[in-house]
Amino acid sequence: MSVRHKSLPPGLIALAIGAFGIGLTEFVIMGLLPEVAADFAVTEPVAGWLISGYALSVAVGGVALTAAVTRLPRKPVLLGLMVLFIIGNLLSAVAGDYAVMMAGRIVAALCHGAFFGIGAVVAAGLVAPARRAGAIAMMFAGLTIANVLGVPFGTFLGQHFGWRSTFWAITAIGVVALIGLALLIPARDTANADQPAGGLRGELRAFTHSQVWLSLVITVLGFGGMFGAFTYIAYTLTEVSGFAAGTVPWLLVLFGVGLFAGNLLGGRAADRSLSRTLVIVLAVLTVVLVGFALTATSPVLTIVSLVLMGGFGFATVPPLQMRIMHYANQAPTLASGANIAAFNLGNALGAWIGGVTIAAGLGYTSPIWAGAALTLAGLGVL
């Protein structure tokens, strides 16, 4: 049976541990992008493809892998995905050139979408229906904690001991996460038992609902705007705001605090009113990004903008995930994985547009302006 006590189900802790490791892999490279670019002798936009390539691979893996394992028990699938994560980060740690580094990023990314997509369904099945957005937020809390603690520490580690040391540390964390999943995830979750045995065909049927597709578009645009602004944040902080490179890790701590708070508050608000929460959060996020772009030359206002961007950016995650699971409620696994893919397709879109604006000579605040435009478009679709 599913755990439905008011206390925190231990399975959620396991999922958060896995999310912590994956969050490190996805986000830590942003603070290390200048070091990686210099090591491989590539330009900033080319180095940025290590972020965009990861995000695109998540988009592919989130759908393809979830579809491939839809009939399999979820615990073994989650364990297998974490093994893939470990292999990918090990490749990144030993990469001798840019191509191997990209290969490692792609391998690690393939597990990302399926892990969060399946994990969100498992998390929702561990609690009562009225607490499901909060449970999803708890799993994603691992991702935000990675930003509060892991990413700044990983950036510090990479700046002082070489960026490869960060990926060795992530590989070790992946092993810890694997053990946590093996010990704490129930062998069989209620979410599996509650769904009709329609297999892949039943899961695909959810995509006949127009609101499922609109949910995916909102995710791509709404979250992609924040991520696009964040992709080149190390350059914005040092070249526009005037911060020393050594302060970047500590500034990322503040961004991570915003992520953590926004994720949990967004989950609680979505449990009360899903649609209203999304409208408010996307509207405020657009305003925050515009304000950041206008005031990025001010160190004090930049700090405020970082916290708010993280807070309202990640406040979108639980309600966006709940929205698609609501409209695909009879077969949510593949739709949930597709929405994780949509998050990362938005990441890739935002990072790519940001790189284009920088390459066009528009400066290091141009990705923030582009991000505001994407988020506004997401609000318009909603």
C-alpha positions as a Python dict, from the first residue, in 0.01 Angstrom:
ca = {
    (1, 'M'): (0, 0, 0),
    (2, 'S'): (101, 357, -48),
    (3, 'V'): (225, 556, 249),
    (4, 'R'): (-38, 818, 326),
    (5, 'H'): (62, 938, 671),
    (6, 'K'): (108, 1304, 743),
    (7, 'S'): (477, 1231, 815),
    (8, 'L'): (719, 1243, 524),
    (9, 'P'): (724, 911, 335),
    (10, 'P'): (1083, 781, 320),
    (11, 'G'): (1039, 720, -51),
    (12, 'L'): (1020, 1097, -104),
    (13, 'I'): (1360, 1130, 63),
    (14, 'A'): (1505, 878, -182),
    (15, 'L'): (1358, 1064, -477),
    (16, 'A'): (1494, 1393, -343),
    (17, 'I'): (1842, 1239, -314),
    (18, 'G'): (1829, 1135, -677),
    (19, 'A'): (1700, 1478, -776),
    (20, 'F'): (1988, 1636, -582),
    (21, 'G'): (2247, 1449, -787),
    (22, 'I'): (2074, 1523, -1116),
    (23, 'G'): (2036, 1889, -1021),
    (24, 'L'): (2409, 1914, -966),
    (25, 'T'): (2482, 1774, -1310),
    (26, 'E'): (2240, 2006, -1483),
    (27, 'F'): (2321, 2333, -1312),
    (28, 'V'): (2680, 2324, -1179),
    (29, 'I'): (2836, 2364, -1523),
    (30, 'M'): (2690, 2714, -1550),
    (31, 'G'): (2922, 2843, -1281),
    (32, 'L'): (3214, 2657, -1440),
    (33, 'L'): (3145, 2752, -1801),
    (34, 'P'): (3438, 2998, -1828),
    (35, 'E'): (3683, 2734, -1694),
    (36, 'V'): (3549, 2460, -1922),
    (37, 'A'): (3556, 2690, -2226),
    (38, 'A'): (3917, 2788, -2154),
    (39, 'D'): (4027, 2426, -2097),
    (40, 'F'): (3883, 2305, -2427),
    (41, 'A'): (3972, 2629, -2611),
    (42, 'V'): (3615, 2697, -2730),
    (43, 'T'): (3404, 3014, -2731),
    (44, 'E'): (3132, 3092, -2476),
    (45, 'P'): (2844, 3002, -2711),
    (46, 'V'): (3013, 2672, -2803),
    (47, 'A'): (3068, 2593, -2436),
    (48, 'G'): (2703, 2679, -2382),
    (49, 'W'): (2613, 2380, -2599),
    (50, 'L'): (2722, 2160, -2309),
    (51, 'I'): (2412, 2305, -2143),
    (52, 'S'): (2188, 2308, -2448),
    (53, 'G'): (2301, 1961, -2556),
    (54, 'Y'): (2222, 1828, -2211),
    (55, 'A'): (1879, 1986, -2218),
    (56, 'L'): (1800, 1850, -2565),
    (57, 'S'): (1910, 1503, -2457),
    (58, 'V'): (1678, 1528, -2158),
    (59, 'A'): (1397, 1620, -2394),
    (60, 'V'): (1463, 1308, -2602),
    (61, 'G'): (1528, 1077, -2307),
    (62, 'G'): (1229, 1204, -2113),
    (63, 'V'): (992, 1075, -2379),
    (64, 'A'): (1182, 785, -2538),
    (65, 'L'): (1303, 617, -2220),
    (66, 'T'): (974, 670, -2037),
    (67, 'A'): (788, 517, -2330),
    (68, 'A'): (1029, 223, -2337),
    (69, 'V'): (985, 139, -1968),
    (70, 'T'): (616, 219, -1923),
    (71, 'R'): (529, -148, -1859),
    (72, 'L'): (821, -212, -1619),
    (73, 'P'): (814, -185, -1236),
    (74, 'R'): (913, 165, -1140),
    (75, 'K'): (1173, 95, -871),
    (76, 'P'): (1409, -109, -1095),
    (77, 'V'): (1364, 153, -1365),
    (78, 'L'): (1466, 433, -1129),
    (79, 'L'): (1771, 233, -1020),
    (80, 'G'): (1874, 171, -1380),
    (81, 'L'): (1836, 538, -1462),
    (82, 'M'): (2064, 633, -1174),
    (83, 'V'): (2330, 390, -1302),
    (84, 'L'): (2313, 569, -1639),
    (85, 'F'): (2356, 898, -1454),
    (86, 'I'): (2671, 770, -1281),
    (87, 'I'): (2826, 651, -1608),
    (88, 'G'): (2762, 985, -1778),
    (89, 'N'): (2924, 1189, -1503),
    (90, 'L'): (3222, 955, -1493),
    (91, 'L'): (3271, 1021, -1865),
    (92, 'S'): (3259, 1396, -1802),
    (93, 'A'): (3515, 1368, -1522),
    (94, 'V'): (3771, 1190, -1744),
    (95, 'A'): (3693, 1378, -2069),
    (96, 'G'): (4009, 1458, -2262),
    (97, 'D'): (3838, 1679, -2518),
    (98, 'Y'): (3514, 1862, -2589),
    (99, 'A'): (3357, 1573, -2778),
    (100, 'V'): (3399, 1328, -2489),
    (101, 'M'): (3268, 1589, -2249),
    (102, 'M'): (2960, 1633, -2465),
    (103, 'A'): (2914, 1254, -2479),
    (104, 'G'): (2923, 1236, -2101),
    (105, 'R'): (2668, 1515, -2075),
    (106, 'I'): (2438, 1336, -2319),
    (107, 'V'): (2460, 1001, -2138),
    (108, 'A'): (2389, 1164, -1801),
    (109, 'A'): (2103, 1363, -1951),
    (110, 'L'): (1924, 1059, -2093),
    (111, 'C'): (1818, 951, -1744),
    (112, 'H'): (1702, 1295, -1634),
    (113, 'G'): (1360, 1323, -1797),
    (114, 'A'): (1252, 967, -1725),
    (115, 'F'): (1370, 992, -1362),
    (116, 'F'): (1173, 1306, -1286),
    (117, 'G'): (875, 1201, -1497),
    (118, 'I'): (841, 860, -1332),
    (119, 'G'): (949, 998, -996),
    (120, 'A'): (675, 1262, -1001),
    (121, 'V'): (409, 993, -1053),
    (122, 'V'): (563, 780, -776),
    (123, 'A'): (579, 1080, -541),
    (124, 'A'): (213, 1166, -608),
    (125, 'G'): (117, 806, -531),
    (126, 'L'): (286, 812, -192),
    (127, 'V'): (51, 1073, -40),
    (128, 'A'): (-316, 1165, -25),
    (129, 'P'): (-462, 1338, -337),
    (130, 'A'): (-484, 1677, -163),
    (131, 'R'): (-107, 1672, -100),
    (132, 'R'): (18, 1559, -441),
    (133, 'A'): (158, 1893, -564),
    (134, 'G'): (338, 1925, -230),
    (135, 'A'): (484, 1574, -270),
    (136, 'I'): (610, 1659, -617),
    (137, 'A'): (759, 1978, -475),
    (138, 'M'): (931, 1771, -205),
    (139, 'M'): (1096, 1553, -469),
    (140, 'F'): (1204, 1862, -666),
    (141, 'A'): (1336, 2006, -338),
    (142, 'G'): (1639, 1785, -400),
    (143, 'L'): (1693, 1976, -722),
    (144, 'T'): (1668, 2310, -543),
    (145, 'I'): (1892, 2201, -255),
    (146, 'A'): (2148, 2113, -520),
    (147, 'N'): (2138, 2478, -621),
    (148, 'V'): (2150, 2613, -266),
    (149, 'L'): (2437, 2395, -146),
    (150, 'G'): (2569, 2170, -421),
    (151, 'V'): (2612, 2409, -713),
    (152, 'P'): (2796, 2683, -520),
    (153, 'F'): (3019, 2421, -354),
    (154, 'G'): (3073, 2248, -688),
    (155, 'T'): (3164, 2580, -851),
    (156, 'F'): (3404, 2658, -566),
    (157, 'L'): (3556, 2310, -595),
    (158, 'G'): (3595, 2342, -970),
    (159, 'Q'): (3752, 2687, -952),
    (160, 'H'): (4009, 2578, -693),
    (161, 'F'): (4084, 2216, -786),
    (162, 'G'): (3988, 2207, -1153),
    (163, 'W'): (3643, 2162, -1300),
    (164, 'R'): (3697, 1784, -1332),
    (165, 'S'): (3700, 1750, -954),
    (166, 'T'): (3339, 1868, -951),
    (167, 'F'): (3230, 1587, -1180),
    (168, 'W'): (3419, 1330, -974),
    (169, 'A'): (3223, 1455, -672),
    (170, 'I'): (2895, 1431, -864),
    (171, 'T'): (2979, 1073, -963),
    (172, 'A'): (3026, 983, -596),
    (173, 'I'): (2696, 1151, -506),
    (174, 'G'): (2529, 945, -777),
    (175, 'V'): (2645, 629, -602),
    (176, 'V'): (2499, 753, -274),
    (177, 'A'): (2172, 835, -451),
    (178, 'L'): (2161, 485, -600),
    (179, 'I'): (2193, 331, -254),
    (180, 'G'): (1922, 562, -119),
    (181, 'L'): (1680, 464, -395),
    (182, 'A'): (1747, 95, -337),
    (183, 'L'): (1679, 122, 36),
    (184, 'L'): (1392, 371, 57),
    (185, 'I'): (1170, 341, -251),
    (186, 'P'): (882, 94, -197),
    (187, 'A'): (902, -211, -422),
    (188, 'R'): (557, -132, -560),
    (189, 'D'): (382, 206, -548),
    (190, 'T'): (8, 269, -548),
    (191, 'A'): (35, 487, -858),
    (192, 'N'): (110, 174, -1059),
    (193, 'A'): (-191, -9, -920),
    (194, 'D'): (-428, 283, -967),
    (195, 'Q'): (-373, 317, -1340),
    (196, 'P'): (-542, 102, -1603),
    (197, 'A'): (-322, -160, -1764),
    (198, 'G'): (-322, 8, -2105),
    (199, 'G'): (54, -6, -2156),
    (200, 'L'): (213, 234, -2401),
    (201, 'R'): (-108, 266, -2605),
    (202, 'G'): (-296, 377, -2295),
    (203, 'E'): (-24, 628, -2210),
    (204, 'L'): (-28, 769, -2563),
    (205, 'R'): (-404, 814, -2542),
    (206, 'A'): (-347, 1100, -2295),
    (207, 'F'): (-198, 1303, -2580),
    (208, 'T'): (-534, 1322, -2754),
    (209, 'H'): (-630, 1587, -2495),
    (210, 'S'): (-555, 1938, -2623),
    (211, 'Q'): (-482, 2065, -2271),
    (212, 'V'): (-195, 1817, -2242),
    (213, 'W'): (-30, 1974, -2546),
    (214, 'L'): (-99, 2327, -2422),
    (215, 'S'): (56, 2232, -2089),
    (216, 'L'): (372, 2126, -2271),
    (217, 'V'): (389, 2455, -2462),
    (218, 'I'): (343, 2656, -2141),
    (219, 'T'): (624, 2459, -1978),
    (220, 'V'): (863, 2515, -2271),
    (221, 'L'): (803, 2890, -2280),
    (222, 'G'): (738, 2971, -1915),
    (223, 'F'): (1028, 2781, -1758),
    (224, 'G'): (1255, 2822, -2059),
    (225, 'G'): (1254, 3197, -2007),
    (226, 'M'): (1401, 3171, -1659),
    (227, 'F'): (1658, 2912, -1764),
    (228, 'G'): (1766, 3113, -2066),
    (229, 'A'): (1833, 3411, -1843),
    (230, 'F'): (2028, 3191, -1601),
    (231, 'T'): (2244, 3005, -1855),
    (232, 'Y'): (2500, 3282, -1898),
    (233, 'I'): (2461, 3422, -1548),
    (234, 'A'): (2833, 3388, -1467),
    (235, 'Y'): (2912, 3630, -1749),
    (236, 'T'): (2632, 3868, -1648),
    (237, 'L'): (2755, 3878, -1289),
    (238, 'T'): (3121, 3938, -1376),
    (239, 'E'): (3099, 4145, -1697),
    (240, 'V'): (2789, 4356, -1626),
    (241, 'S'): (2731, 4366, -1252),
    (242, 'G'): (3103, 4390, -1174),
    (243, 'F'): (3136, 4097, -932),
    (244, 'A'): (3467, 3912, -903),
    (245, 'A'): (3469, 3557, -1040),
    (246, 'G'): (3536, 3424, -689),
    (247, 'T'): (3203, 3562, -564),
    (248, 'V'): (2996, 3375, -824),
    (249, 'P'): (2956, 3059, -609),
    (250, 'W'): (2819, 3261, -318),
    (251, 'L'): (2583, 3455, -541),
    (252, 'L'): (2455, 3122, -671),
    (253, 'V'): (2375, 3031, -310),
    (254, 'L'): (2129, 3321, -301),
    (255, 'F'): (1979, 3210, -631),
    (256, 'G'): (1946, 2860, -485),
    (257, 'V'): (1771, 2992, -173),
    (258, 'G'): (1514, 3146, -405),
    (259, 'L'): (1475, 2816, -591),
    (260, 'F'): (1420, 2620, -271),
    (261, 'A'): (1163, 2860, -127),
    (262, 'G'): (981, 2911, -456),
    (263, 'N'): (954, 2537, -523),
    (264, 'L'): (796, 2456, -187),
    (265, 'L'): (567, 2761, -184),
    (266, 'G'): (464, 2696, -544),
    (267, 'G'): (369, 2339, -452),
    (268, 'R'): (158, 2451, -156),
    (269, 'A'): (-13, 2722, -358),
    (270, 'A'): (-86, 2479, -643),
    (271, 'D'): (-259, 2239, -403),
    (272, 'R'): (-499, 2526, -320),
    (273, 'S'): (-550, 2674, -668),
    (274, 'L'): (-355, 2537, -964),
    (275, 'S'): (-457, 2779, -1239),
    (276, 'R'): (-439, 3095, -1029),
    (277, 'T'): (-94, 2998, -903),
    (278, 'L'): (41, 2956, -1256),
    (279, 'V'): (-99, 3287, -1379),
    (280, 'I'): (41, 3484, -1086),
    (281, 'V'): (381, 3317, -1088),
    (282, 'L'): (440, 3355, -1464),
    (283, 'A'): (326, 3719, -1457),
    (284, 'V'): (555, 3809, -1167),
    (285, 'L'): (847, 3615, -1319),
    (286, 'T'): (816, 3821, -1637),
    (287, 'V'): (829, 4143, -1437),
    (288, 'V'): (1130, 4019, -1237),
    (289, 'L'): (1326, 3935, -1553),
    (290, 'V'): (1255, 4275, -1706),
    (291, 'G'): (1362, 4442, -1382),
    (292, 'F'): (1681, 4234, -1373),
    (293, 'A'): (1773, 4330, -1729),
    (294, 'L'): (1720, 4699, -1652),
    (295, 'T'): (1918, 4701, -1325),
    (296, 'A'): (2193, 4443, -1388),
    (297, 'T'): (2464, 4710, -1355),
    (298, 'S'): (2368, 4755, -988),
    (299, 'P'): (2527, 4488, -766),
    (300, 'V'): (2264, 4529, -493),
    (301, 'L'): (1966, 4507, -729),
    (302, 'T'): (2130, 4215, -907),
    (303, 'I'): (2135, 4019, -582),
    (304, 'V'): (1766, 4095, -526),
    (305, 'S'): (1686, 3993, -883),
    (306, 'L'): (1877, 3666, -848),
    (307, 'V'): (1674, 3562, -545),
    (308, 'L'): (1342, 3662, -703),
    (309, 'M'): (1428, 3499, -1037),
    (310, 'G'): (1506, 3173, -862),
    (311, 'G'): (1198, 3194, -642),
    (312, 'F'): (938, 3267, -907),
    (313, 'G'): (1118, 3059, -1168),
    (314, 'F'): (1096, 2738, -967),
    (315, 'A'): (755, 2820, -822),
    (316, 'T'): (632, 2722, -1169),
    (317, 'V'): (763, 2364, -1148),
    (318, 'P'): (511, 2185, -919),
    (319, 'P'): (202, 2349, -1075),
    (320, 'L'): (327, 2288, -1430),
    (321, 'Q'): (389, 1922, -1347),
    (322, 'M'): (54, 1890, -1171),
    (323, 'R'): (-129, 2053, -1462),
    (324, 'I'): (-26, 1792, -1714),
    (325, 'M'): (-80, 1507, -1469),
    (326, 'H'): (-430, 1642, -1405),
    (327, 'Y'): (-526, 1638, -1772),
    (328, 'A'): (-357, 1300, -1826),
    (329, 'N'): (-485, 1155, -1500),
    (330, 'Q'): (-581, 814, -1644),
    (331, 'A'): (-231, 750, -1779),
    (332, 'P'): (8, 1011, -1640),
    (333, 'T'): (350, 843, -1665),
    (334, 'L'): (443, 925, -2025),
    (335, 'A'): (277, 1268, -2008),
    (336, 'S'): (474, 1341, -1691),
    (337, 'G'): (796, 1239, -1864),
    (338, 'A'): (702, 1448, -2166),
    (339, 'N'): (660, 1752, -1942),
    (340, 'I'): (1008, 1699, -1797),
    (341, 'A'): (1126, 1687, -2157),
    (342, 'A'): (936, 2011, -2216),
    (343, 'F'): (1116, 2175, -1922),
    (344, 'N'): (1446, 2088, -2082),
    (345, 'L'): (1338, 2173, -2433),
    (346, 'G'): (1261, 2514, -2287),
    (347, 'N'): (1606, 2513, -2125),
    (348, 'A'): (1768, 2439, -2460),
    (349, 'L'): (1558, 2703, -2637),
    (350, 'G'): (1638, 2966, -2377),
    (351, 'A'): (2010, 2882, -2374),
    (352, 'W'): (2026, 2880, -2755),
    (353, 'I'): (1849, 3215, -2789),
    (354, 'G'): (2073, 3359, -2519),
    (355, 'G'): (2382, 3238, -2706),
    (356, 'V'): (2251, 3389, -3031),
    (357, 'T'): (2196, 3728, -2868),
    (358, 'I'): (2545, 3726, -2718),
    (359, 'A'): (2703, 3620, -3048),
    (360, 'A'): (2512, 3904, -3215),
    (361, 'G'): (2690, 4150, -2987),
    (362, 'L'): (2385, 4246, -2779),
    (363, 'G'): (2569, 4207, -2451),
    (364, 'Y'): (2537, 3984, -2146),
    (365, 'T'): (2199, 4119, -2040),
    (366, 'S'): (2043, 4015, -2372),
    (367, 'P'): (1968, 3657, -2253),
    (368, 'I'): (1764, 3807, -1969),
    (369, 'W'): (1556, 4013, -2212),
    (370, 'A'): (1506, 3704, -2428),
    (371, 'G'): (1401, 3509, -2119),
    (372, 'A'): (1142, 3771, -2027),
    (373, 'A'): (995, 3749, -2378),
    (374, 'L'): (970, 3369, -2357),
    (375, 'T'): (802, 3376, -2015),
    (376, 'L'): (555, 3640, -2135),
    (377, 'A'): (469, 3416, -2430),
    (378, 'G'): (411, 3127, -2189),
    (379, 'L'): (174, 3343, -1985),
    (380, 'G'): (-9, 3435, -2305),
    (381, 'V'): (-61, 3068, -2393),
    (382, 'L'): (-186, 2997, -2040),
}
